[in-house]
C-alpha cells in the first residue's frame, strides 16, 4: 500500500511519488506531466472520457457533456445538486470523484503500486471571502477522495508543497497563480530545510482572466450589452447579463444548454434592436459551443501574453468571426486582478510579521504566473526583489510527492 501525491488543479492535474528520494511525476496521459482537469460524458458510447481525450471529444462535436474547472464548484450548492446524466442521477461531486478515481487507476497502472492514501494539494482558500464556504469546499473534496477509493487523504496547502520543491535560499516568497486561485507562502529556506512562516490565498486565477476577456471580446458578439425592446412599451434595456457571465465561466458552461435558456434567447431575437447577435447566441447554445469559445479566449490570452497578435478566433461559430484582443485592453481588463494579487502577496509578509525588504526571492509557480501583468504587479509591490520561475506546472506535485514519500 502506498501514498500518492495529487495536485488536483482547476485546469490541470498531476500525480507523483518519491523514487530514490526524488519526486517522480507520473505521466497521466502519454508523454505529459499533467492531465487537463476535464471530463466528457460520451452519450453515444455511454462512457466517461478524461483529460485531453475529453477535450478532443467536445471539440469534435461528439454528443455528450463536457466539464472543466470542477474544482471551482467545491463548497457551492452546485456541487451536490443531482442531475440526470446517461440514465444516472449524478452530482458534480460524484463526477469529480470519478475523475480522481481515474487518476488513481492510471497511477496504479503506471507504477504497479496500490495507492490506498493520497496527499492532496489544496488552495490556501477555496473561497477567500466566505469561511463557511471554504470549509465546505474542503469537506467536499475530502468526500470526493473517499468516493474515489482512497482510505485517507492528507491535505497540504499548494504553495507550502511547492516550497519544498523549488530552488532558492533565505527568505523565499512562493507565488502560485493557477487556474482558480492565487496562493502565497513565505518561507525560510536553508540547507537544513524549509520553514513556513505564513500562507495566504485569494480566489483569483486564470479562469477569472478568461471570463473577463470573454466578456470584453467574445460575448459582445453574442449580444452582451446589446439592447432589447420592452414588448409593452418603447423602453430599451440591455439583455440580462447573467446568461453571458455564466457562458463566460468555465465551470458553468455545461449547464447553459437547457431548453428554458434557449427559449429565452429565442424571445430576445424577437425583441432585439440587432437580432443577428442573438441568433448567433442561440446557435452557440443549440450547438453546445460554449467551451469552444472559452478555449478560444484562453488561447487568445496566452498568445497576447507571449507577444503575438491577440485574436479570439471564433471560426467555430461562423467562418472568419473573431474578436481582437489588444495587449493594452488585456492589461486594462486584468489590472484589478493583478493589483489584488500584489496586495495579497504583501499581506502574506505582514501576516508573518515581516517587511517586504526581507524577501530575498519571489518564486513563481502556476500557469497564470506567466502573465506579464501579474509579474509587473509583483514588481511594483516588491521593487527590489528578483523573480524566478520554477517548474510552473509541477512544482506543487513535486512537493506533494516528497510528503507522500516521507516515512510515517
Ligand atoms: N503561457 C501562459 N501564459 C499565461 N497563462 C497561462 C499560460 N499557460 C497556461 N496559462 C494559464 O494557467 C492556468 C492553469 O495553470 P495551472 O495548471 O497552474 O492551474 P491549476 O493548478 O490547474 O489551478 P489551481 O491551482 O488554481 O486550482 C490557466 O488559466 C491557463 O490559461
Ligand atoms: Mg495549481
PDB file of N, CA and C in Angstrom, residues 40 91 97 102 105 111 124 139 148 155 165 176 198 223 230 267-268 271 285 303 349-350 373 380 392:
ATOM      1  N   UNK A  40     -15.529  14.231 -20.056  1.00  0.00           N
ATOM      2  CA  UNK A  40     -16.566  14.241 -21.093  1.00  0.00           C
ATOM      3  C   UNK A  40     -17.429  13.001 -20.913  1.00  0.00           C
ATOM      4  N   UNK A  91     -24.192  13.793  -9.018  1.00  0.00           N
ATOM      5  CA  UNK A  91     -23.830  15.164  -8.633  1.00  0.00           C
ATOM      6  C   UNK A  91     -22.455  15.471  -9.241  1.00  0.00           C
ATOM      7  N   UNK A  97     -15.311  12.883  -8.276  1.00  0.00           N
ATOM      8  CA  UNK A  97     -14.738  11.676  -7.653  1.00  0.00           C
ATOM      9  C   UNK A  97     -14.325  10.665  -8.721  1.00  0.00           C
ATOM     10  N   UNK A 102     -10.010   7.937 -11.611  1.00  0.00           N
ATOM     11  CA  UNK A 102      -9.268   7.676 -12.852  1.00  0.00           C
ATOM     12  C   UNK A 102      -7.778   7.981 -12.651  1.00  0.00           C
ATOM     13  N   UNK A 105      -6.356   5.073 -10.746  1.00  0.00           N
ATOM     14  CA  UNK A 105      -6.186   3.897 -11.615  1.00  0.00           C
ATOM     15  C   UNK A 105      -4.982   4.067 -12.539  1.00  0.00           C
ATOM     16  N   UNK A 111       2.613   2.522 -12.228  1.00  0.00           N
ATOM     17  CA  UNK A 111       3.662   2.202 -11.251  1.00  0.00           C
ATOM     18  C   UNK A 111       3.614   0.751 -10.763  1.00  0.00           C
ATOM     19  N   UNK A 124      -4.940  27.582  -0.396  1.00  0.00           N
ATOM     20  CA  UNK A 124      -4.973  28.117   0.976  1.00  0.00           C
ATOM     21  C   UNK A 124      -6.416  28.499   1.297  1.00  0.00           C
ATOM     22  N   UNK A 139     -14.452  19.897   2.858  1.00  0.00           N
ATOM     23  CA  UNK A 139     -15.226  18.683   3.169  1.00  0.00           C
ATOM     24  C   UNK A 139     -15.663  17.988   1.883  1.00  0.00           C
ATOM     25  N   UNK A 148     -13.610   8.191  -4.373  1.00  0.00           N
ATOM     26  CA  UNK A 148     -12.670   7.714  -5.406  1.00  0.00           C
ATOM     27  C   UNK A 148     -11.902   6.479  -4.954  1.00  0.00           C
ATOM     28  N   UNK A 155      -4.299  16.780   3.482  1.00  0.00           N
ATOM     29  CA  UNK A 155      -4.282  17.978   2.637  1.00  0.00           C
ATOM     30  C   UNK A 155      -3.111  18.880   2.996  1.00  0.00           C
ATOM     31  N   UNK A 165       9.879  22.129  -2.891  1.00  0.00           N
ATOM     32  CA  UNK A 165      10.427  21.587  -4.143  1.00  0.00           C
ATOM     33  C   UNK A 165      11.188  22.591  -4.997  1.00  0.00           C
ATOM     34  N   UNK A 176       1.891  31.215  -6.282  1.00  0.00           N
ATOM     35  CA  UNK A 176       1.317  30.183  -7.168  1.00  0.00           C
ATOM     36  C   UNK A 176       0.008  30.723  -7.744  1.00  0.00           C
ATOM     37  N   UNK A 198       4.235  31.952   6.780  1.00  0.00           N
ATOM     38  CA  UNK A 198       2.826  32.367   6.609  1.00  0.00           C
ATOM     39  C   UNK A 198       2.348  31.972   5.225  1.00  0.00           C
ATOM     40  N   UNK A 223     -24.315  39.303 -28.193  1.00  0.00           N
ATOM     41  CA  UNK A 223     -25.428  40.099 -27.664  1.00  0.00           C
ATOM     42  C   UNK A 223     -25.217  40.667 -26.268  1.00  0.00           C
ATOM     43  N   UNK A 230     -38.626  46.587 -24.665  1.00  0.00           N
ATOM     44  CA  UNK A 230     -39.695  46.154 -23.779  1.00  0.00           C
ATOM     45  C   UNK A 230     -40.971  45.947 -24.620  1.00  0.00           C
ATOM     46  N   UNK A 267     -36.746  34.384 -27.584  1.00  0.00           N
ATOM     47  CA  UNK A 267     -37.604  35.567 -27.341  1.00  0.00           C
ATOM     48  C   UNK A 267     -36.822  36.842 -27.565  1.00  0.00           C
ATOM     49  N   UNK A 268     -35.575  36.848 -27.116  1.00  0.00           N
ATOM     50  CA  UNK A 268     -34.754  38.062 -27.275  1.00  0.00           C
ATOM     51  C   UNK A 268     -34.569  38.394 -28.758  1.00  0.00           C
ATOM     52  N   UNK A 271     -37.191  40.551 -29.747  1.00  0.00           N
ATOM     53  CA  UNK A 271     -37.235  41.851 -29.071  1.00  0.00           C
ATOM     54  C   UNK A 271     -36.010  42.723 -29.369  1.00  0.00           C
ATOM     55  N   UNK A 285     -25.788  28.061 -28.199  1.00  0.00           N
ATOM     56  CA  UNK A 285     -26.445  27.212 -27.196  1.00  0.00           C
ATOM     57  C   UNK A 285     -26.921  25.908 -27.833  1.00  0.00           C
ATOM     58  N   UNK A 303      -1.673  33.897 -26.254  1.00  0.00           N
ATOM     59  CA  UNK A 303      -0.970  34.458 -27.422  1.00  0.00           C
ATOM     60  C   UNK A 303      -0.571  35.911 -27.157  1.00  0.00           C
ATOM     61  N   UNK A 349       3.389  38.730   3.781  1.00  0.00           N
ATOM     62  CA  UNK A 349       4.574  39.159   4.548  1.00  0.00           C
ATOM     63  C   UNK A 349       4.113  39.775   5.868  1.00  0.00           C
ATOM     64  N   UNK A 350       3.016  40.566   5.790  1.00  0.00           N
ATOM     65  CA  UNK A 350       2.508  41.216   7.002  1.00  0.00           C
ATOM     66  C   UNK A 350       2.037  40.172   8.012  1.00  0.00           C
ATOM     67  N   UNK A 373       1.240  40.839 -16.707  1.00  0.00           N
ATOM     68  CA  UNK A 373       0.623  41.830 -15.814  1.00  0.00           C
ATOM     69  C   UNK A 373       0.739  41.400 -14.342  1.00  0.00           C
ATOM     70  N   UNK A 380       5.951  45.876  -8.837  1.00  0.00           N
ATOM     71  CA  UNK A 380       5.582  47.162  -8.234  1.00  0.00           C
ATOM     72  C   UNK A 380       5.521  47.032  -6.711  1.00  0.00           C
ATOM     73  N   UNK A 392       6.538  25.618 -13.493  1.00  0.00           N
ATOM     74  CA  UNK A 392       5.233  26.191 -13.147  1.00  0.00           C
ATOM     75  C   UNK A 392       4.124  25.154 -12.968  1.00  0.00           C
TER      76      UNK A 392
END
